[in-house]
């Protein structure tokens, strides 16, 4: 007997104005089965996921139908961290969700039951390292976690609702290999227990381990398809020569928050024209390091030097210094204003930081967005009408319009299909070579970073613990 259908779509169509995003979609989501959606960035995967989860923006119009039989759906959007309330402590938020959605067994104390359920949700979401911290880690706020940890915390929130259907948009984005494997194991276990799942991913290993069925969305239509292998990246780059003034230098940099050491005694020199990869487990300090370099966090010790000059936080940097060092955040949606067209927000960078006339800035923005694979129709939409992958590319275009000498990219290819990710990395390489810019790429794909950078550093517990560089060091070059 076939597994029961929990959600069914028939002839489902979604439009944004006159543009059709999805057309005539037929889909069955069954209990105990995982359906994986693949396809190019912007093809409509997120739109379909939102539709199934009843979270489609009101500005989009639909026809056809999606039916369910009272199914309780748990939805994890692509920028999952945005679902967290920054003013609520981790433990109190989870306990409140358990109280709302859970059922305390007879004979169990309320306090013990809540604690066990919260612990179980965090473990299933792959947050064992948080539970293992000394002191009272559940009294921390979401803003004190890394991007990958916030994604897993948002997943823990979803799991506390005991959903019949999980709708997950890129659930392993920003996670290191070990953490991603924990999340995948949890999801596979839930599906095996009878939960239905719809998962959007570009990660081949995630699809291989989770999928009972793989569907490809292309040109707004859905069809059964295999997962395609990622395209090969370019060979590793030759190391640029060492010059007197590095583009970016961190000297004994340290960052502390609420008594915790997030980054400790980091020394780093990034030469003009150099591409540097930075890897490490989720929560290791990669994002904190980049945000301190960009001036978004104040170091508790040490200093940041940009193009030979010591610089402070962003508010203390000159217009030229702000333009020369740009940071592309992994949670792109939060960096856009919700009511303005994306192209206008991208163009504003050239107006404010390079004093370009508005018309010329808009032309530059359209060209840069087009080079990153975004159409004219797409970039005239508001941010919530684009996918997470499209917004990440728009955020990168915005940074590139400043013509930075130092570009810090935090998981810039997360949520992108292999072909689009290659386009983004090619564009970064073109910018680096043309403007002799220094590039810091934060990611989890060590093989890809090795091919795309001159060297790779590994950070753990806020400290640089390993360097992957087979070529001579600057000292050896000079001897």
Coordinates of C-alpha atoms in Angstrom, one line a residue:
X1 CA 0.0 0.0 0.0
X2 CA 1.4 3.4 -1.0
X3 CA 2.3 5.9 1.8
X4 CA -0.5 8.5 2.4
X5 CA -0.3 11.8 0.5
X6 CA -0.1 14.7 3.1
X7 CA 0.1 17.5 0.5
X8 CA -0.9 17.5 -3.1
X9 CA -0.4 20.3 -5.8
X10 CA -2.3 20.2 -9.0
X11 CA -1.8 22.6 -11.9
X12 CA -0.2 25.0 -9.4
X13 CA 1.0 28.3 -11.0
X14 CA 2.7 31.3 -9.3
X15 CA 3.2 34.7 -11.0
X16 CA 5.0 37.9 -10.0
X17 CA 3.2 40.5 -12.0
X18 CA 3.3 39.4 -15.6
X19 CA 6.2 37.0 -15.0
X20 CA 5.5 33.4 -14.4
X21 CA 7.7 31.8 -11.7
X22 CA 6.0 28.3 -11.6
X23 CA 3.5 26.9 -14.0
X24 CA 1.2 23.8 -13.9
X25 CA 3.1 22.1 -11.1
X26 CA 1.8 18.6 -10.0
X27 CA 3.4 17.3 -6.8
X28 CA 2.6 14.7 -4.1
X29 CA 4.3 14.7 -0.7
X30 CA 3.9 11.4 1.1
X31 CA 4.4 10.4 4.7
X32 CA 7.8 8.6 5.2
X33 CA 9.3 10.0 2.0
X34 CA 11.7 12.8 1.2
X35 CA 11.4 14.8 -2.0
X36 CA 14.5 16.8 -3.0
X37 CA 14.2 19.8 -5.2
X38 CA 17.2 20.8 -7.4
X39 CA 17.7 23.3 -10.2
X40 CA 19.4 26.6 -11.1
X41 CA 19.3 29.5 -8.6
X42 CA 16.1 31.5 -9.3
X43 CA 14.3 28.6 -11.0
X44 CA 11.5 28.6 -8.5
X45 CA 12.6 26.0 -5.9
X46 CA 12.1 28.4 -2.9
X47 CA 8.8 29.6 -4.3
X48 CA 7.5 26.1 -4.4
X49 CA 8.8 25.4 -0.9
X50 CA 7.1 28.5 0.4
X51 CA 3.9 27.6 -1.4
X52 CA 3.8 24.1 0.3
X53 CA 4.5 25.7 3.7
X54 CA 1.8 28.3 3.2
X55 CA 4.5 31.1 3.4
X56 CA 4.2 32.7 0.0
X57 CA 4.5 36.5 -0.1
X58 CA 1.2 38.3 -0.6
X59 CA 2.6 40.1 -3.7
X60 CA 2.7 36.8 -5.7
X61 CA -0.5 35.5 -7.3
X62 CA -1.4 31.8 -7.7
X63 CA -3.8 29.6 -9.6
X64 CA -4.4 25.9 -9.4
X65 CA -4.4 24.4 -5.9
X66 CA -2.4 22.9 -3.1
X67 CA -4.4 20.7 -0.7
X68 CA -3.6 19.1 2.6
X69 CA -5.4 17.1 5.2
X70 CA -4.7 19.2 8.3
X71 CA -1.0 18.6 7.9
X72 CA 1.3 20.4 10.4
X73 CA 4.2 21.8 8.4
X74 CA 7.5 23.0 9.8
X75 CA 9.2 25.4 7.5
X76 CA 12.9 26.4 7.6
X77 CA 13.6 29.2 5.1
X78 CA 16.9 29.6 3.3
X79 CA 18.0 32.5 5.6
X80 CA 16.8 30.5 8.6
X81 CA 18.5 32.7 11.2
X82 CA 16.1 35.5 10.4
X83 CA 13.3 33.5 12.0
X84 CA 15.1 33.8 15.4
X85 CA 14.1 36.6 17.8
X86 CA 17.4 38.3 18.8
X87 CA 16.0 39.6 22.0
X88 CA 15.0 36.1 23.3
X89 CA 17.5 33.8 25.0
X90 CA 18.1 30.4 23.3
X91 CA 16.6 28.3 26.1
X92 CA 13.5 30.4 26.9
X93 CA 12.5 30.5 23.2
X94 CA 12.8 26.7 22.9
X95 CA 11.0 26.0 26.1
X96 CA 8.1 28.2 25.0
X97 CA 7.8 26.3 21.7
X98 CA 7.8 23.0 23.6
X99 CA 5.1 24.2 25.9
X100 CA 2.9 25.3 22.9
X101 CA 3.4 22.2 20.8
X102 CA 4.4 19.4 23.1
X103 CA 2.4 17.1 25.4
X104 CA 3.9 16.4 28.8
X105 CA 3.8 12.6 29.7
X106 CA 1.9 11.7 32.9
X107 CA 4.2 11.6 35.9
X108 CA 6.9 13.8 34.4
X109 CA 7.9 17.0 36.1
X110 CA 7.3 20.1 34.0
X111 CA 10.9 21.3 34.4
X112 CA 12.5 18.0 33.6
X113 CA 10.3 17.4 30.6
X114 CA 11.0 20.9 29.1
X115 CA 14.8 20.5 29.6
X116 CA 14.8 17.0 28.0
X117 CA 12.8 18.2 25.0
X118 CA 15.0 21.3 24.5
X119 CA 18.2 19.2 24.8
X120 CA 16.8 16.6 22.3
X121 CA 15.9 19.3 19.8
X122 CA 19.4 20.9 20.0
X123 CA 21.1 17.5 19.7
X124 CA 19.0 16.6 16.6
X125 CA 19.9 19.9 15.1
X126 CA 23.6 19.2 15.5
X127 CA 24.3 21.7 18.3
X128 CA 26.1 19.3 20.7
X129 CA 29.0 21.8 20.9
X130 CA 26.6 24.4 22.3
X131 CA 25.3 22.0 25.0
X132 CA 28.9 21.1 25.9
X133 CA 29.9 24.7 26.7
X134 CA 30.7 25.5 30.3
X135 CA 28.4 27.7 32.3
X136 CA 24.9 28.5 31.0
X137 CA 25.0 28.4 27.2
X138 CA 21.2 28.4 26.9
X139 CA 21.1 31.9 28.4
X140 CA 23.0 33.2 25.4
X141 CA 21.2 35.2 22.6
X142 CA 21.1 34.0 19.0
X143 CA 23.3 37.0 17.9
X144 CA 26.1 35.4 20.0
X145 CA 26.2 32.3 17.7
X146 CA 27.8 31.9 14.3
X147 CA 25.8 31.9 11.1
X148 CA 25.9 28.1 10.9
X149 CA 24.9 27.7 14.5
X150 CA 21.9 30.1 14.1
X151 CA 20.8 28.0 11.1
X152 CA 20.9 24.9 13.3
X153 CA 19.1 26.7 16.1
X154 CA 16.3 27.6 13.7
X155 CA 16.1 24.0 12.8
X156 CA 15.8 23.1 16.4
X157 CA 12.9 25.5 16.7
X158 CA 11.1 23.7 13.8
X159 CA 11.7 20.3 15.3
X160 CA 10.1 21.3 18.6
X161 CA 6.7 21.7 16.8
X162 CA 6.6 18.0 16.0
X163 CA 5.6 18.6 12.3
X164 CA 4.1 16.0 10.0
X165 CA 5.8 17.7 7.1
X166 CA 9.2 19.3 7.0
X167 CA 9.9 21.9 4.3
X168 CA 13.6 22.8 4.4
X169 CA 15.3 25.3 2.1
X170 CA 19.0 24.6 2.0
X171 CA 19.2 23.2 5.6
X172 CA 22.9 22.5 5.4
X173 CA 24.0 26.0 4.1
X174 CA 26.9 27.3 6.1
X175 CA 27.6 24.1 8.0
X176 CA 30.9 22.2 8.2
X177 CA 30.9 18.6 7.0
X178 CA 30.5 17.1 10.4
X179 CA 27.5 19.4 11.4
X180 CA 25.9 18.9 8.0
X181 CA 26.1 15.1 8.4
X182 CA 24.4 15.3 11.9
X183 CA 21.6 17.3 10.4
X184 CA 21.1 14.9 7.5
X185 CA 21.1 11.9 9.8
X186 CA 18.4 13.6 11.9
X187 CA 16.3 14.3 8.9
X188 CA 16.7 10.8 7.5
X189 CA 15.7 9.4 10.8
X190 CA 12.5 11.6 11.0
X191 CA 11.5 10.5 7.5
X192 CA 12.0 6.9 8.3
X193 CA 9.7 7.4 11.3
X194 CA 6.9 8.7 9.0
X195 CA 7.5 12.4 8.6
X196 CA 7.2 13.8 5.0
X197 CA 10.0 16.1 3.8
X198 CA 10.5 18.5 1.0
X199 CA 14.1 19.6 0.8
X200 CA 15.7 22.2 -1.4
X201 CA 19.5 21.7 -1.9
X202 CA 22.4 22.0 -4.2
X203 CA 24.6 19.7 -2.2
X204 CA 24.9 16.3 -4.0
X205 CA 25.8 14.4 -0.9
X206 CA 22.7 15.7 0.9
X207 CA 20.5 14.7 -2.0
X208 CA 22.1 11.3 -2.2
X209 CA 21.5 10.5 1.4
X210 CA 18.1 12.0 1.8
X211 CA 16.1 11.7 -1.4
X212 CA 13.5 9.1 -2.1
X213 CA 12.6 11.2 -5.1
X214 CA 14.5 14.0 -6.9
X215 CA 12.7 16.7 -8.9
X216 CA 14.3 19.4 -11.0
X217 CA 12.7 22.8 -11.4
X218 CA 13.7 24.5 -14.6
X219 CA 11.9 27.3 -16.5
X220 CA 9.1 27.1 -13.9
X221 CA 8.3 23.5 -14.6
X222 CA 8.9 20.4 -12.5
X223 CA 10.3 17.0 -13.8
X224 CA 12.0 14.0 -12.3
X225 CA 15.7 14.2 -12.7
X226 CA 19.0 12.9 -11.4
X227 CA 21.3 15.2 -9.3
X228 CA 24.0 16.7 -11.5
X229 CA 27.7 16.8 -10.5
X230 CA 29.3 20.1 -9.8
X231 CA 31.4 21.5 -12.6
X232 CA 35.2 21.5 -12.1
X233 CA 36.8 24.7 -10.8
X234 CA 39.9 26.4 -12.1
X235 CA 43.4 25.2 -10.9
X236 CA 45.0 26.8 -7.9
X237 CA 46.5 30.2 -8.4
X238 CA 50.2 31.2 -8.2
X239 CA 51.0 33.1 -5.0
X240 CA 51.4 36.9 -5.5
X241 CA 54.6 38.5 -4.4
X242 CA 55.0 40.0 -0.9
X243 CA 55.1 43.8 -0.9
X244 CA 55.8 46.4 1.8
X245 CA 52.2 47.2 2.7
X246 CA 49.6 44.4 2.7
X247 CA 46.1 45.1 1.6
X248 CA 44.8 43.8 4.9
X249 CA 46.7 43.0 8.1
X250 CA 45.4 41.8 11.4
X251 CA 47.8 42.1 14.3
X252 CA 47.2 40.0 17.4
X253 CA 43.4 40.4 16.8
X254 CA 41.1 39.3 19.6
X255 CA 37.3 39.5 20.0
X256 CA 35.4 38.8 23.2
X257 CA 31.7 38.9 23.9
X258 CA 29.9 38.3 27.3
X259 CA 33.2 36.9 28.7
X260 CA 33.7 34.4 25.9
X261 CA 36.8 34.5 23.6
X262 CA 35.5 34.3 20.0
X263 CA 38.8 35.2 18.3
X264 CA 42.2 35.0 20.0
X265 CA 45.6 36.4 18.9
X266 CA 45.1 36.1 15.2
X267 CA 47.9 37.5 13.0
X268 CA 47.1 37.6 9.3
X269 CA 48.5 39.4 6.2
X270 CA 46.6 39.5 2.9
X271 CA 48.6 40.9 0.0
X272 CA 47.1 42.9 -2.9
X273 CA 45.9 40.4 -5.5
X274 CA 45.9 37.5 -3.1
X275 CA 43.0 35.1 -2.6
X276 CA 42.9 33.5 0.8
X277 CA 40.5 30.7 1.9
X278 CA 39.3 30.4 5.5
X279 CA 37.7 27.1 6.7
X280 CA 36.7 25.7 10.1
X281 CA 33.7 24.2 11.9
X282 CA 30.6 26.2 12.4
X283 CA 31.2 28.5 15.4
X284 CA 35.0 28.4 15.0
X285 CA 35.2 32.2 14.6
X286 CA 35.4 32.6 10.8
X287 CA 32.5 35.1 10.6
X288 CA 33.6 37.0 13.7
X289 CA 37.1 37.4 12.2
X290 CA 35.7 38.8 9.0
X291 CA 33.3 41.1 10.7
X292 CA 36.0 42.5 12.9
X293 CA 38.2 43.1 9.8
X294 CA 35.3 44.8 8.1
X295 CA 34.8 47.1 11.1
X296 CA 31.4 45.6 12.1
X297 CA 32.8 44.4 15.4
X298 CA 35.2 46.2 17.7
X299 CA 38.3 44.1 18.6
X300 CA 38.9 43.6 22.3
X301 CA 42.6 43.5 21.6
X302 CA 45.0 43.9 18.6
X303 CA 44.4 46.0 15.5
X304 CA 43.2 46.1 11.9
X305 CA 45.3 47.7 9.2
X306 CA 43.9 48.5 5.8
X307 CA 46.2 49.5 2.9
X308 CA 48.9 50.4 5.4
X309 CA 46.8 52.4 7.8
X310 CA 45.3 51.4 11.1
X311 CA 41.5 51.6 11.0
X312 CA 38.8 51.4 13.6
X313 CA 35.2 50.3 13.4
X314 CA 33.0 51.2 10.4
X315 CA 31.6 54.4 11.9
X316 CA 35.2 55.7 12.3
X317 CA 36.3 54.9 8.8
X318 CA 36.4 57.4 6.0
X319 CA 34.3 57.1 2.9
X320 CA 37.3 55.9 1.0
X321 CA 38.2 53.3 3.6
X322 CA 34.6 52.0 3.6
X323 CA 34.7 51.6 -0.1
X324 CA 38.1 49.9 -0.1
X325 CA 37.0 47.1 2.3
X326 CA 33.7 45.4 1.6
X327 CA 32.0 42.5 3.4
X328 CA 29.4 40.2 1.9
X329 CA 27.4 38.7 4.7
X330 CA 26.2 35.1 4.5
X331 CA 22.7 36.2 5.7
X332 CA 22.0 38.3 2.6
X333 CA 18.3 39.0 3.1
X334 CA 18.8 41.0 6.3
X335 CA 21.1 43.4 4.5
X336 CA 18.4 44.6 2.1
X337 CA 15.5 47.1 2.8
X338 CA 12.2 45.3 2.1
X339 CA 10.4 47.9 0.2
X340 CA 13.0 49.1 -2.4
X341 CA 13.8 47.4 -5.7
X342 CA 17.0 45.4 -5.5
X343 CA 18.7 47.2 -8.4
X344 CA 18.2 50.6 -6.7
X345 CA 19.8 49.3 -3.5
X346 CA 22.7 47.9 -5.4
X347 CA 23.2 51.1 -7.3
X348 CA 23.2 53.2 -4.1
X349 CA 26.7 51.8 -3.3
X350 CA 28.2 53.5 -6.4
X351 CA 26.4 56.8 -5.5
X352 CA 27.4 56.9 -1.9
X353 CA 30.9 55.5 -2.0
X354 CA 32.1 56.5 -5.4
X355 CA 30.0 59.6 -6.0
X356 CA 28.7 58.3 -9.3
X357 CA 25.6 60.0 -10.8
X358 CA 22.4 58.1 -10.2
X359 CA 21.8 57.2 -13.8
X360 CA 25.4 55.9 -14.3
X361 CA 25.3 54.0 -11.0
X362 CA 22.1 52.3 -12.1
X363 CA 23.7 51.3 -15.4
X364 CA 26.7 49.9 -13.5
X365 CA 24.3 48.0 -11.2
X366 CA 22.4 46.4 -14.0
X367 CA 25.6 45.3 -15.7
X368 CA 27.1 43.8 -12.5
X369 CA 23.8 42.0 -11.6
X370 CA 23.6 40.7 -15.2
X371 CA 27.2 39.4 -15.0
X372 CA 26.1 37.4 -12.0
X373 CA 23.2 35.9 -13.8
X374 CA 20.3 38.0 -12.6
X375 CA 17.8 39.2 -15.3
X376 CA 16.5 42.8 -15.6
X377 CA 13.0 41.6 -14.6
X378 CA 14.4 39.9 -11.4
X379 CA 16.5 42.9 -10.2
X380 CA 13.5 45.3 -10.4
X381 CA 11.7 43.2 -7.8
X382 CA 11.8 43.7 -4.1
X383 CA 14.0 41.5 -2.0
X384 CA 11.3 39.2 -0.7
X385 CA 10.4 38.3 -4.3
X386 CA 13.8 36.8 -5.0
X387 CA 15.4 33.6 -3.7
X388 CA 18.1 33.5 -1.1
X389 CA 20.6 32.6 -3.8
X390 CA 19.6 35.5 -6.0
X391 CA 19.9 37.9 -3.0
X392 CA 23.4 36.6 -2.2
X393 CA 24.4 37.5 -5.8
X394 CA 22.8 40.9 -5.5
X395 CA 24.7 41.5 -2.2
X396 CA 27.9 40.6 -4.0
X397 CA 27.1 42.9 -6.9
X398 CA 26.5 45.7 -4.3
X399 CA 29.9 45.2 -2.8
X400 CA 31.6 45.0 -6.1
X401 CA 30.2 48.4 -7.1
X402 CA 32.3 49.9 -4.4
X403 CA 35.4 48.7 -6.4
X404 CA 37.0 47.4 -3.2
X405 CA 40.7 46.7 -2.7
X406 CA 39.7 44.1 0.0
X407 CA 36.7 41.9 -0.4
X408 CA 35.5 39.6 2.4
X409 CA 33.1 37.0 1.3
X410 CA 31.2 34.8 3.9
X411 CA 29.7 31.7 2.3
X412 CA 29.1 33.7 -0.9
X413 CA 28.1 30.6 -3.0
X414 CA 25.8 29.1 -0.4
X415 CA 22.4 28.1 -1.8
X416 CA 23.7 28.3 -5.4
X417 CA 23.6 25.5 -8.0
X418 CA 27.1 24.4 -9.3
X419 CA 26.9 26.4 -12.5
X420 CA 25.8 29.6 -10.8
X421 CA 28.4 29.1 -8.1
X422 CA 31.1 28.8 -10.7
X423 CA 29.8 32.0 -12.3
X424 CA 30.1 33.8 -9.0
X425 CA 33.6 32.6 -8.3
X426 CA 34.7 33.4 -11.9
X427 CA 33.4 37.0 -11.3
X428 CA 35.4 37.3 -8.1
X429 CA 38.5 36.1 -9.8
X430 CA 38.0 38.6 -12.6
X431 CA 37.6 41.4 -10.0
X432 CA 40.6 40.3 -8.1
X433 CA 42.8 40.2 -11.2
X434 CA 41.6 43.4 -12.7
X435 CA 41.8 45.6 -9.6
X436 CA 44.7 43.8 -7.8
X437 CA 42.2 43.3 -4.9
X438 CA 42.7 41.0 -2.0
X439 CA 40.0 38.4 -1.5
X440 CA 39.0 36.4 1.6
X441 CA 36.7 33.5 0.9
X442 CA 35.0 31.8 3.9
X443 CA 33.6 28.4 3.1
X444 CA 33.4 24.7 4.0
X445 CA 34.3 23.2 0.7
X446 CA 38.1 22.7 1.2
X447 CA 38.7 21.2 -2.3
X448 CA 37.0 24.1 -4.0
X449 CA 38.8 26.7 -1.9
X450 CA 42.1 25.0 -2.7
X451 CA 41.4 25.4 -6.4
X452 CA 40.2 29.0 -6.1
X453 CA 42.7 30.5 -3.7
X454 CA 46.5 30.9 -3.2
X455 CA 46.4 29.4 0.3
X456 CA 43.8 28.2 2.9
X457 CA 43.8 28.8 6.7
X458 CA 41.9 26.7 9.2
X459 CA 40.5 28.4 12.3
X460 CA 39.3 26.5 15.4
X461 CA 38.1 27.9 18.7
X462 CA 39.0 31.4 17.4
X463 CA 42.6 30.6 16.6
X464 CA 44.4 29.9 13.3
X465 CA 45.5 26.3 13.7
X466 CA 46.7 25.2 10.3
X467 CA 47.8 26.6 6.9
X468 CA 47.4 24.7 3.7
X469 CA 50.1 26.1 1.4
X470 CA 52.5 24.0 -0.6
X471 CA 54.4 26.9 -2.1
X472 CA 57.3 28.8 -0.5
X473 CA 56.4 31.4 2.2
X474 CA 57.3 35.1 1.8
X475 CA 60.4 34.6 3.9
X476 CA 61.6 31.7 1.7
X477 CA 60.9 33.7 -1.4
X478 CA 63.1 36.5 -0.2
X479 CA 66.0 34.4 0.8

